[in-house]
mmCIF file of C-alpha atoms and ligand atoms in Angstrom:
data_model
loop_
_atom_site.group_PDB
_atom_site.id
_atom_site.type_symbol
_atom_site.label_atom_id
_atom_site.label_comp_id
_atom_site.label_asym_id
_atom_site.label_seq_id
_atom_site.Cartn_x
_atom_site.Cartn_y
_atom_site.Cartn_z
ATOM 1 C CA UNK A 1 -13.300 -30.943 7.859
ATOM 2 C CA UNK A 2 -9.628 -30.581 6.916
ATOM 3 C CA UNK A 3 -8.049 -27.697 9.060
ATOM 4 C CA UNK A 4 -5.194 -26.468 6.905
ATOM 5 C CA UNK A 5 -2.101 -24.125 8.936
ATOM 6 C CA UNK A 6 -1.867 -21.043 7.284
ATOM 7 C CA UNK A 7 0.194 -20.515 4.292
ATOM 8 C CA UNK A 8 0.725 -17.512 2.835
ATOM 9 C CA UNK A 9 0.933 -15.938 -0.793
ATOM 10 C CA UNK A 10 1.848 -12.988 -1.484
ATOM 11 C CA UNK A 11 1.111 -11.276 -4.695
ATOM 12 C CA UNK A 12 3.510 -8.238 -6.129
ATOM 13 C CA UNK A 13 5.841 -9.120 -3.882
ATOM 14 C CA UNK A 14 8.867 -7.142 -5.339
ATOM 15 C CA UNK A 15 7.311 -3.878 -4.761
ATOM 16 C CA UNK A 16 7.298 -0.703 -2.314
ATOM 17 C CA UNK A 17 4.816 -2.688 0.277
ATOM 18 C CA UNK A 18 5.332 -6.131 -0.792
ATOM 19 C CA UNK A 19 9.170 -6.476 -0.051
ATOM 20 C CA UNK A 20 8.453 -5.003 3.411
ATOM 21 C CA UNK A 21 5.346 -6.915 4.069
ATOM 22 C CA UNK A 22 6.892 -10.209 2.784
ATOM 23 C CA UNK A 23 8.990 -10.039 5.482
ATOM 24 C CA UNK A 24 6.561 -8.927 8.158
ATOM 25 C CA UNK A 25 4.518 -11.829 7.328
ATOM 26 C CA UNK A 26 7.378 -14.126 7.279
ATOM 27 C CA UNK A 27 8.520 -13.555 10.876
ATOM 28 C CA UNK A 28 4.747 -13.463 12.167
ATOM 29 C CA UNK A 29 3.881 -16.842 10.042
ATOM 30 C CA UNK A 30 7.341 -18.488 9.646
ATOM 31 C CA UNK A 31 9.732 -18.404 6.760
ATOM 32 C CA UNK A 32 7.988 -21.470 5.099
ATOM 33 C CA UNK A 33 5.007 -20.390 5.352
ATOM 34 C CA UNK A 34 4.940 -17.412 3.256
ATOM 35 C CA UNK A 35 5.327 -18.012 -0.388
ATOM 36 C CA UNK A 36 6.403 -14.488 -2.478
ATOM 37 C CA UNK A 37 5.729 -13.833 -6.319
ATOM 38 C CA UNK A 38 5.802 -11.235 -8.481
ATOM 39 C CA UNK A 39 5.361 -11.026 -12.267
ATOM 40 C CA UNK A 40 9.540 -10.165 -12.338
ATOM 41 C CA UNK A 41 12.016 -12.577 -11.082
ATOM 42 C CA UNK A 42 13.122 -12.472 -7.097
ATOM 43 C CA UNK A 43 15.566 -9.151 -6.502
ATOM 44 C CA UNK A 44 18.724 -10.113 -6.404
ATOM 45 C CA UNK A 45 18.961 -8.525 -2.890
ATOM 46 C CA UNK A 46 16.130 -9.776 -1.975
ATOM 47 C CA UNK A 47 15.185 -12.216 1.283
ATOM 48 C CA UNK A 48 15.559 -15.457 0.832
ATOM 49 C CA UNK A 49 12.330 -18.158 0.810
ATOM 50 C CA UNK A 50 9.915 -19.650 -1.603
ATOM 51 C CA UNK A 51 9.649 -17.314 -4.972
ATOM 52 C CA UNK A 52 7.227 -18.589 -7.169
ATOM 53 C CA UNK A 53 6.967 -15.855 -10.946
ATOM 54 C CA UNK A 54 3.261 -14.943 -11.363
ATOM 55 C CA UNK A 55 1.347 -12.677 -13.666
ATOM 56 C CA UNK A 56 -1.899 -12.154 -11.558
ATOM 57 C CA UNK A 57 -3.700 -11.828 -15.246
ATOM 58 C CA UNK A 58 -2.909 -15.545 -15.827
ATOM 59 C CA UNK A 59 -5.827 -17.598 -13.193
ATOM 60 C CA UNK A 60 -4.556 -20.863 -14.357
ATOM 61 C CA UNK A 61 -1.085 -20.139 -13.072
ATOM 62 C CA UNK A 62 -2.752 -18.742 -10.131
ATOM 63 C CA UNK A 63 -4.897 -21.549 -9.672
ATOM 64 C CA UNK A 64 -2.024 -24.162 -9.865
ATOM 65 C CA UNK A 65 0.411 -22.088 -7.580
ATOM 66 C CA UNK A 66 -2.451 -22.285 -4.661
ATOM 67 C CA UNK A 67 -2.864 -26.115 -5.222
ATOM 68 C CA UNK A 68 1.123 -26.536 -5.027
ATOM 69 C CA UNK A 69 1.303 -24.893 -2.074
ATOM 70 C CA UNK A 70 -1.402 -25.145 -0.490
ATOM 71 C CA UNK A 71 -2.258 -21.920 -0.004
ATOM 72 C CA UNK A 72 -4.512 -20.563 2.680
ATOM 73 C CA UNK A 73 -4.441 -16.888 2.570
ATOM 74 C CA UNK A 74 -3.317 -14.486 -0.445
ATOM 75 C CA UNK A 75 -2.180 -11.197 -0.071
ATOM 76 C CA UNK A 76 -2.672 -9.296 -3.275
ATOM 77 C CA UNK A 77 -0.503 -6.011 -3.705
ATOM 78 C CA UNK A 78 0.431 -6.113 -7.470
ATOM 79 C CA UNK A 79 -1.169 -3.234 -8.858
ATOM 80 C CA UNK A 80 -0.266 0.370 -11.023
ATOM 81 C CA UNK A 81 -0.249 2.815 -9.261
ATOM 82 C CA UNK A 82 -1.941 6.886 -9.903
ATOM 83 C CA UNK A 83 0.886 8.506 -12.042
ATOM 84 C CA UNK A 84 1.690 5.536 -14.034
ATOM 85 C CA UNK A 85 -1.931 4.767 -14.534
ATOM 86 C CA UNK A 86 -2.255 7.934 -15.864
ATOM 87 C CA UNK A 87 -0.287 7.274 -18.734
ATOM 88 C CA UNK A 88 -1.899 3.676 -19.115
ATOM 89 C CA UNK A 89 -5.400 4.112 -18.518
ATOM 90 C CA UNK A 90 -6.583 0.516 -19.803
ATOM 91 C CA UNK A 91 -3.600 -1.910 -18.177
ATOM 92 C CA UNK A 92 -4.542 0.041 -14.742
ATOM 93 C CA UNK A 93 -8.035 -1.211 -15.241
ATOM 94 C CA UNK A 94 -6.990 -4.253 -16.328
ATOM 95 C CA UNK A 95 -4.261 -5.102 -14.137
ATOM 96 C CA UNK A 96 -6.003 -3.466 -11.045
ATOM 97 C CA UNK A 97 -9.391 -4.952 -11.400
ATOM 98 C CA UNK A 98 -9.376 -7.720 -13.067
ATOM 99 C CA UNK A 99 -6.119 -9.077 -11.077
ATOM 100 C CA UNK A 100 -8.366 -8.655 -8.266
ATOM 101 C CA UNK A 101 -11.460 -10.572 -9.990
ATOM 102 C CA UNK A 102 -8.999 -13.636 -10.354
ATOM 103 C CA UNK A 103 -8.246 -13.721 -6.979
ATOM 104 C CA UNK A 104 -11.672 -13.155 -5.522
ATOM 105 C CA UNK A 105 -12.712 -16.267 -7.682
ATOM 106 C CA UNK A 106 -9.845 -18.189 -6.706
ATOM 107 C CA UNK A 107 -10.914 -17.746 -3.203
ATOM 108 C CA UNK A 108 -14.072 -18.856 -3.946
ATOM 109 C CA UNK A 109 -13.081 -22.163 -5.922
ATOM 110 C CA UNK A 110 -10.539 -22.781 -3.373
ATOM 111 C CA UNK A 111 -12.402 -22.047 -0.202
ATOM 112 C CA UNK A 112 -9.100 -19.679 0.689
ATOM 113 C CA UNK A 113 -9.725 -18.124 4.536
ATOM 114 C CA UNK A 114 -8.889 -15.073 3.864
ATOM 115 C CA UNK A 115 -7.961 -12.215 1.215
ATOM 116 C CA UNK A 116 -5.819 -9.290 1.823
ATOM 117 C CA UNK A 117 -6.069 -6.373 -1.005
ATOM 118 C CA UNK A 118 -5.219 -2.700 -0.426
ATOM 119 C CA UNK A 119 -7.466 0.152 -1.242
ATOM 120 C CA UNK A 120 -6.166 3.479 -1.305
ATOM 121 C CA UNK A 121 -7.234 7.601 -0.310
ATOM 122 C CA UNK A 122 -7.508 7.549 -4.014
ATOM 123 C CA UNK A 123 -10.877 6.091 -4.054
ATOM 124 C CA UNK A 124 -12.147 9.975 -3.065
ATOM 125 C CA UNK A 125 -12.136 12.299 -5.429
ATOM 126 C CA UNK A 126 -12.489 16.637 -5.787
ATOM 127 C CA UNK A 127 -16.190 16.585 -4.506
ATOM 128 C CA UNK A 128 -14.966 14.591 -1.613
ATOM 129 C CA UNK A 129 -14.826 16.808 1.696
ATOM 130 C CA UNK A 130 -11.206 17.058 2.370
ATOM 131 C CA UNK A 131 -10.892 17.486 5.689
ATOM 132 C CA UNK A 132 -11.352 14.635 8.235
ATOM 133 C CA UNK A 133 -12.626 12.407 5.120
ATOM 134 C CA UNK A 134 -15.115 10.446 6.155
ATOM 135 C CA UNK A 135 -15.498 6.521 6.158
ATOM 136 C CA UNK A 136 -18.501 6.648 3.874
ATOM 137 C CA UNK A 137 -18.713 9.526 1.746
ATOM 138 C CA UNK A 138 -18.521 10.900 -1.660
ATOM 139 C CA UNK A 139 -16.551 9.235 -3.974
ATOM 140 C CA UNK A 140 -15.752 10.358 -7.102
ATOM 141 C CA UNK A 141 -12.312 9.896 -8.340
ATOM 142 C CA UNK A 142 -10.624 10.952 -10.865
ATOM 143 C CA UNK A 143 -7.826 9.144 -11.473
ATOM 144 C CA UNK A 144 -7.998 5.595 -13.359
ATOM 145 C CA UNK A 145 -5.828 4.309 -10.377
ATOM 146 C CA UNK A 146 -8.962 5.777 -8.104
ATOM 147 C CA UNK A 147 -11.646 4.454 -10.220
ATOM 148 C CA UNK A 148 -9.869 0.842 -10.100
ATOM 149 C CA UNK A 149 -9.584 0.937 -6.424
ATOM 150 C CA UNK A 150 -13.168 1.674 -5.390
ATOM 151 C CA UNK A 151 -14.289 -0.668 -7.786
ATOM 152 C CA UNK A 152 -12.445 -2.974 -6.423
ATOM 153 C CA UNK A 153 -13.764 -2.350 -2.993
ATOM 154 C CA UNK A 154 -16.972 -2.493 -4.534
ATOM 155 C CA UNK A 155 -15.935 -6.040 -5.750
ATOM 156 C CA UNK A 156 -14.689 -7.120 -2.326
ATOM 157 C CA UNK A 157 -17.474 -6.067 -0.548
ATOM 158 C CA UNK A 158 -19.995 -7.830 -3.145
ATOM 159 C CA UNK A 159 -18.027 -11.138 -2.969
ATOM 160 C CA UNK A 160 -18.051 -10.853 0.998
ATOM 161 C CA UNK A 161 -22.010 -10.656 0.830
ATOM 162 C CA UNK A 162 -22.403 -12.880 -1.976
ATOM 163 C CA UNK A 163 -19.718 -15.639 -1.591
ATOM 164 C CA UNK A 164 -18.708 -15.127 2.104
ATOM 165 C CA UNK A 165 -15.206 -14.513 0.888
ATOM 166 C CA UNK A 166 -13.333 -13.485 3.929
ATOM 167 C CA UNK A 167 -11.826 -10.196 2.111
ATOM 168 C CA UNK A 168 -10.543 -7.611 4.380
ATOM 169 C CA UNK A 169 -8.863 -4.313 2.853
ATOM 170 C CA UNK A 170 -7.221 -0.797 4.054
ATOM 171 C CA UNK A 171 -7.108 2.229 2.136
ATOM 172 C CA UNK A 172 -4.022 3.427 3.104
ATOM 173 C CA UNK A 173 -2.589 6.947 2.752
ATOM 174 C CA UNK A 174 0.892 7.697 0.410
ATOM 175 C CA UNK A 175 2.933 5.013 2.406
ATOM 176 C CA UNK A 176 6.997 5.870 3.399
ATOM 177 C CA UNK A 177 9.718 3.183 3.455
ATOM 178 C CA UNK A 178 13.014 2.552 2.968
ATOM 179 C CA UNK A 179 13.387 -0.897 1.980
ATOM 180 C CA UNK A 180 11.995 -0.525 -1.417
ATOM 181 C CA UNK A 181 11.002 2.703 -3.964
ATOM 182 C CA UNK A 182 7.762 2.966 -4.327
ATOM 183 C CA UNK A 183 6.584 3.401 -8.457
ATOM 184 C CA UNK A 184 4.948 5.729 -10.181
ATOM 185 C CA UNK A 185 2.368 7.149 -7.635
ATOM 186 C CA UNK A 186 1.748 10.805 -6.569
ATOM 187 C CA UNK A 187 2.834 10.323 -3.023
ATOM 188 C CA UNK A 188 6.212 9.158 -4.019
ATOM 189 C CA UNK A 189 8.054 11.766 -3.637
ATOM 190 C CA UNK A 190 7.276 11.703 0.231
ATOM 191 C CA UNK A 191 9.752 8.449 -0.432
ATOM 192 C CA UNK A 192 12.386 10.447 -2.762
ATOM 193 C CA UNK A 193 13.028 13.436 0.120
ATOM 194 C CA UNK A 194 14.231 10.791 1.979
ATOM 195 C CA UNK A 195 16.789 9.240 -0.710
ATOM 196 C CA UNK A 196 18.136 12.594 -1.805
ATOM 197 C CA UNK A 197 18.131 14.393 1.603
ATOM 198 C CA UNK A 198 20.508 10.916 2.944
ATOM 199 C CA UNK A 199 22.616 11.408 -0.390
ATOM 200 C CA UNK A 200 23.223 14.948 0.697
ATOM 201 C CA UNK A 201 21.554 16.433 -2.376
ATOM 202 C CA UNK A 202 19.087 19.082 -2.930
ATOM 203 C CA UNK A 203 15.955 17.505 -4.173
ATOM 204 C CA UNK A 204 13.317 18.706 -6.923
ATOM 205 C CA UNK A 205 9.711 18.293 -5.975
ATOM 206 C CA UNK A 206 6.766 17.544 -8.682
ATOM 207 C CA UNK A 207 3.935 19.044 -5.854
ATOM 208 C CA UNK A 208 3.843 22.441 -3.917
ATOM 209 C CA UNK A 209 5.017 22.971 -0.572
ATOM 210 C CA UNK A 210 1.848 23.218 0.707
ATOM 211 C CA UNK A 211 0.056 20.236 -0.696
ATOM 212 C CA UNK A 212 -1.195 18.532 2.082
ATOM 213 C CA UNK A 213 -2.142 14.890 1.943
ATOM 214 C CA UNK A 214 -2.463 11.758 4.303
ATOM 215 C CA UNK A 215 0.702 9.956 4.746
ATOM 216 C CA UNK A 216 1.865 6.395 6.800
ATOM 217 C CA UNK A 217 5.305 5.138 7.923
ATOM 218 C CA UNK A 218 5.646 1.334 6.526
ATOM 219 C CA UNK A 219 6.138 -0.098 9.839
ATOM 220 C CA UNK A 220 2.890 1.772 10.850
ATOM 221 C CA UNK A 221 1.365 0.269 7.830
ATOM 222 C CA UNK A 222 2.586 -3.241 8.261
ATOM 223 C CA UNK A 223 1.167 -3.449 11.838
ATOM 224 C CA UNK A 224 -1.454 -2.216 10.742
ATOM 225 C CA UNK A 225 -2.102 -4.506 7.855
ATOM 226 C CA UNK A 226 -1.224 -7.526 10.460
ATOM 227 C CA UNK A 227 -3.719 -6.367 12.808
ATOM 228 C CA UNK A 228 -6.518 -6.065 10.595
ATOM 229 C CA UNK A 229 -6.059 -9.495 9.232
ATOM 230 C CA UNK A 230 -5.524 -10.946 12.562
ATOM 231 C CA UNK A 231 -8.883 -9.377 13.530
ATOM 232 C CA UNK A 232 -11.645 -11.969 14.533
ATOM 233 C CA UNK A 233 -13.974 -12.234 11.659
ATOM 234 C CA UNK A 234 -16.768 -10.632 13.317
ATOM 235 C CA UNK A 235 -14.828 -7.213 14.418
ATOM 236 C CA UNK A 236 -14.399 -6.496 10.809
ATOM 237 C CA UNK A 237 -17.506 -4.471 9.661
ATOM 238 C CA UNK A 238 -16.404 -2.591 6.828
ATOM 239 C CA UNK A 239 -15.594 -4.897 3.634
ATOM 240 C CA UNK A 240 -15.157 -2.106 1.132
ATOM 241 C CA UNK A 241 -12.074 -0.934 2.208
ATOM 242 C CA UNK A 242 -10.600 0.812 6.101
ATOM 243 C CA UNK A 243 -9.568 4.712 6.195
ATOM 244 C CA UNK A 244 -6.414 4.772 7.820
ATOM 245 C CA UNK A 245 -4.542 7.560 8.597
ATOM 246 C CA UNK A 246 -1.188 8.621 9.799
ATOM 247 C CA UNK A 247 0.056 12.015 9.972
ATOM 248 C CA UNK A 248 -0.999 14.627 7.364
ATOM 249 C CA UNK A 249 1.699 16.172 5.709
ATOM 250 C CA UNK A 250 3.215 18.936 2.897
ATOM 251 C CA UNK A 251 6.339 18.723 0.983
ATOM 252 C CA UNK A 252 7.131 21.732 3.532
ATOM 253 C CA UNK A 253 6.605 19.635 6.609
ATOM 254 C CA UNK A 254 9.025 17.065 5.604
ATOM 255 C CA UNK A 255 12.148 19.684 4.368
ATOM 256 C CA UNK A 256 11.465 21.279 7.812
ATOM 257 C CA UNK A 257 11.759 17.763 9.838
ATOM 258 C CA UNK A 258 14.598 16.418 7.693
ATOM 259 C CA UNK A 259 16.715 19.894 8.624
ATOM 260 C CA UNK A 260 16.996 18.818 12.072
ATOM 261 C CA UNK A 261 18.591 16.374 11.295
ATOM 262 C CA UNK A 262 20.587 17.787 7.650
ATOM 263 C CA UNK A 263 20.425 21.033 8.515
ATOM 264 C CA UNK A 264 21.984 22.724 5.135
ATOM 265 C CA UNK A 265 18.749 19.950 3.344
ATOM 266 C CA UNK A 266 17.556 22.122 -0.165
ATOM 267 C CA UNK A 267 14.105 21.622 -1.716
ATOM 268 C CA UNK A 268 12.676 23.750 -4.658
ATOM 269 C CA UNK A 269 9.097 23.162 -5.992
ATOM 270 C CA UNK A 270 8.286 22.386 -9.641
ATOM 271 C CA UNK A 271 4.497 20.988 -9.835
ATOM 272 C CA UNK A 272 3.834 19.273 -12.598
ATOM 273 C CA UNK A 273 0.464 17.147 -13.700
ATOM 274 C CA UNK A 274 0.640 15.031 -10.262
ATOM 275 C CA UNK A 275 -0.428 18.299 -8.613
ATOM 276 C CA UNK A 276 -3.900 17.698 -10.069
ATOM 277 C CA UNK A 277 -4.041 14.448 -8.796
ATOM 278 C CA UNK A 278 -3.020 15.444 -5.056
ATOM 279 C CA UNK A 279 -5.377 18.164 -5.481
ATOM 280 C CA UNK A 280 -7.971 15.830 -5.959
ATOM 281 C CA UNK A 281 -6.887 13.478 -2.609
ATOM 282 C CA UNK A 282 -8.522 14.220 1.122
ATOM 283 C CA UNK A 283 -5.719 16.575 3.347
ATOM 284 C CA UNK A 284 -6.401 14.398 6.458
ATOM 285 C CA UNK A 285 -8.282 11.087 7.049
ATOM 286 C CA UNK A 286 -11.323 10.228 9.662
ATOM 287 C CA UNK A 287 -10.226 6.643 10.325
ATOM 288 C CA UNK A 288 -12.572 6.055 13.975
ATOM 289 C CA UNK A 289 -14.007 2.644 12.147
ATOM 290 C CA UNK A 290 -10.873 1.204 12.327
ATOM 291 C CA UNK A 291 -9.764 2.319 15.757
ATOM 292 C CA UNK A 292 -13.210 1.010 17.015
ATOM 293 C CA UNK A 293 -13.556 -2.590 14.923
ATOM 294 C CA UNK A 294 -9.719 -3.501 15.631
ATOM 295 C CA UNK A 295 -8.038 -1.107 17.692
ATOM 296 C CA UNK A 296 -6.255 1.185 14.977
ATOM 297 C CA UNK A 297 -3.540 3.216 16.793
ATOM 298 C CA UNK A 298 -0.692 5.066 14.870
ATOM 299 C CA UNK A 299 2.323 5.041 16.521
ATOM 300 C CA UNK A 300 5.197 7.216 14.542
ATOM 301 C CA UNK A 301 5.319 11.212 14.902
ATOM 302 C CA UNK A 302 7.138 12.967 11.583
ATOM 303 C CA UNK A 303 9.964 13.309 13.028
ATOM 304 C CA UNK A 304 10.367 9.748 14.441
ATOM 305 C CA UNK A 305 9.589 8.344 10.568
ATOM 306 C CA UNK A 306 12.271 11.059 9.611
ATOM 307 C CA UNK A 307 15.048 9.674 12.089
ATOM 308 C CA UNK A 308 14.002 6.050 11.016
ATOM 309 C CA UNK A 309 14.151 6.763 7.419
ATOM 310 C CA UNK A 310 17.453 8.775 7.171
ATOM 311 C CA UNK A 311 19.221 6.415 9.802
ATOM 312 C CA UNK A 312 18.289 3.140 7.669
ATOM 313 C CA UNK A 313 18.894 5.179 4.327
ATOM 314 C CA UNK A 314 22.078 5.748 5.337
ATOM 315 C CA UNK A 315 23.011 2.928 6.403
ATOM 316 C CA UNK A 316 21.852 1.068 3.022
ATOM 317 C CA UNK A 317 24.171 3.403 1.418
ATOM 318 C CA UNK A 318 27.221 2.751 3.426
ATOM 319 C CA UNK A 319 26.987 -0.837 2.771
ATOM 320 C CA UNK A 320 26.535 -0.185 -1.049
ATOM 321 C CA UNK A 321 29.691 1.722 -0.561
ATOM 322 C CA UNK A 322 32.145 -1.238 1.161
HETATM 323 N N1 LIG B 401 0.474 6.043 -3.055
HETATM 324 C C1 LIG B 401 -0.555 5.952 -4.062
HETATM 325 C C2 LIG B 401 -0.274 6.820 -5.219
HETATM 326 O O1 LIG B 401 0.298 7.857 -5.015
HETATM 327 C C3 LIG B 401 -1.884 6.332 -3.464
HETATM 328 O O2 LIG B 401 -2.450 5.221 -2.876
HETATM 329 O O3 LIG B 401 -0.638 6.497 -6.302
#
């Protein structure tokens, strides 16, 4: 048998997660080796290294970027996320699930190693216990975004039995980076503190202060991500989709870390229908599977993700300014 090196493609690579994990992947696997595409052109700012445009909806063009390259493994992050899905129920769906459907075949036809494809907290739902959320549990969701996701997992774990496609998936918790804005999701504005409170502006935000849900620093979620897929075959038991957890946090906790570092930092609260949706999400995650099948650790406190985020913020801005 032909043993191929790994080459990587990632899928949705413009976006909040892809443009960091692009990178990641490209220092762990080696520049060439990691292919990006996204259904938009490269950003301008962007990294440089192979760009290939793809609309995940299009297998043929899938199917013929693999060949090309030769690709081994496919990460698969292009999706809508729960606010914007709100508004278009049916292109969620569409994009969401059947996006992932093209790729799951694709890994069949091709005999790819492996699959990467995120999952989300949104898979629970308001009959969900909120608390510690277990790794198998109710889910109910009721967000299109939410329905697409553990349908997807449903998918994944189906073509793991079925097929023996190595698909391996997290379900990861409103996720907080600087390099890129995250779109149209409830948890943003866990990203859009950070902008405003480094611009030295008050900020506006759409949930209560006291809406507590499950949040992760990127380079938490990267390593994550990394590990998981680096994980002998064997060690990964659950093919639905990981709980992973970070630190649980409320609009309030954030204001009150970033003030230690901009003290005279403003926030007023103006819910608005995104506070049914958080409503609806887990407060804190149980994520023991992980820790026991691969070794899950967190490593950032909130205000360690606050230093990192305002520092590099800043930063960005400064050189925007020259
Ligand atoms: N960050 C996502 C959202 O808010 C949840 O996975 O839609």
């Amino acid at each position: 048998m032909e043993i191929r090196a790994d080459k990587i493609l990632v899928i949705g690579a413009n976006g909040q997660l892809g443009s960091e994990l692009t990178g990641a992947l490209r220092q762990a696997y080696g520049t060439d080796n990691v292919v990006a595409s996204d259904v938009h052109p490269p950003k301008e700012n962007g990294e440089a290294g192979l760009f290939e445009q793809l609309d995940v909806l299009n297998p043929s063009r899938l199917g013929a970027i693999l060949d090309q390259h030769r690709i081994t493994q496919v990460y698969l992050l292009a999706a809508m996320l729960s606010a914007t899905g709100e508004q278009h129920p049916k292109r969620a769906w569409d994009l969401n699930v059947n996006g992932l459907l093209h790729v799951l075949d694709a890994a069949v036809e091709k005999k790819l190693a492996k699959v990467y494809w995120p999952s989300s907290i949104a898979v629970f739902g308001p009959r969900t216990p909120d608390h510690a959320t277990p790794q198998h549990t109710v889910t109910d969701p009721g967000t299109v975004y939410g329905i697409s996701k553990l349908a997807g997992e449903r998918w994944c774990e189906y073509y793991f039995r079925k097929h023996g496609v190595d698909v391996r998936s997290l379900r990861y918790p409103g996720l907080i980076g600087y390099q890129a804005r995250p779109g149209g999701g409830t948890t943003d504005y866990a990203v859009d503190i950070y902008h405003k409170a480094a611009e030295g502006v008050p900020f506006e935000c759409f949930l209560t202060a006291d809406t507590c849900l499950p949040m992760l620093y990127m380079p938490d979620a990267l390593r994550a991500t990394l590990e998981l897929m680096g994980a002998d075959a064997d060690r990964v038991k659950v093919r639905s989709g990981y709980n992973l957890a970070g630190n649980s946090l409320a609009p309030r906790d954030f204001a009150q870390s970033i003030r230690k570092f901009v003290p005279d930092f403003r926030i007023t609260y103006r819910p608005d229908f995104r506070q049914q949706i958080a409503d609806s999400w887990p407060k804190s995650i149980d994520d023991a599977a992980a820790r026991q099948d691969w070794g899950w650790q967190p490593a950032f406190s909130l205000d360690q993700m606050t230093e990192g985020m305002l520092t590099n913020l800043k930063r960005q801005k400064e050189k925007v300014e020259i």
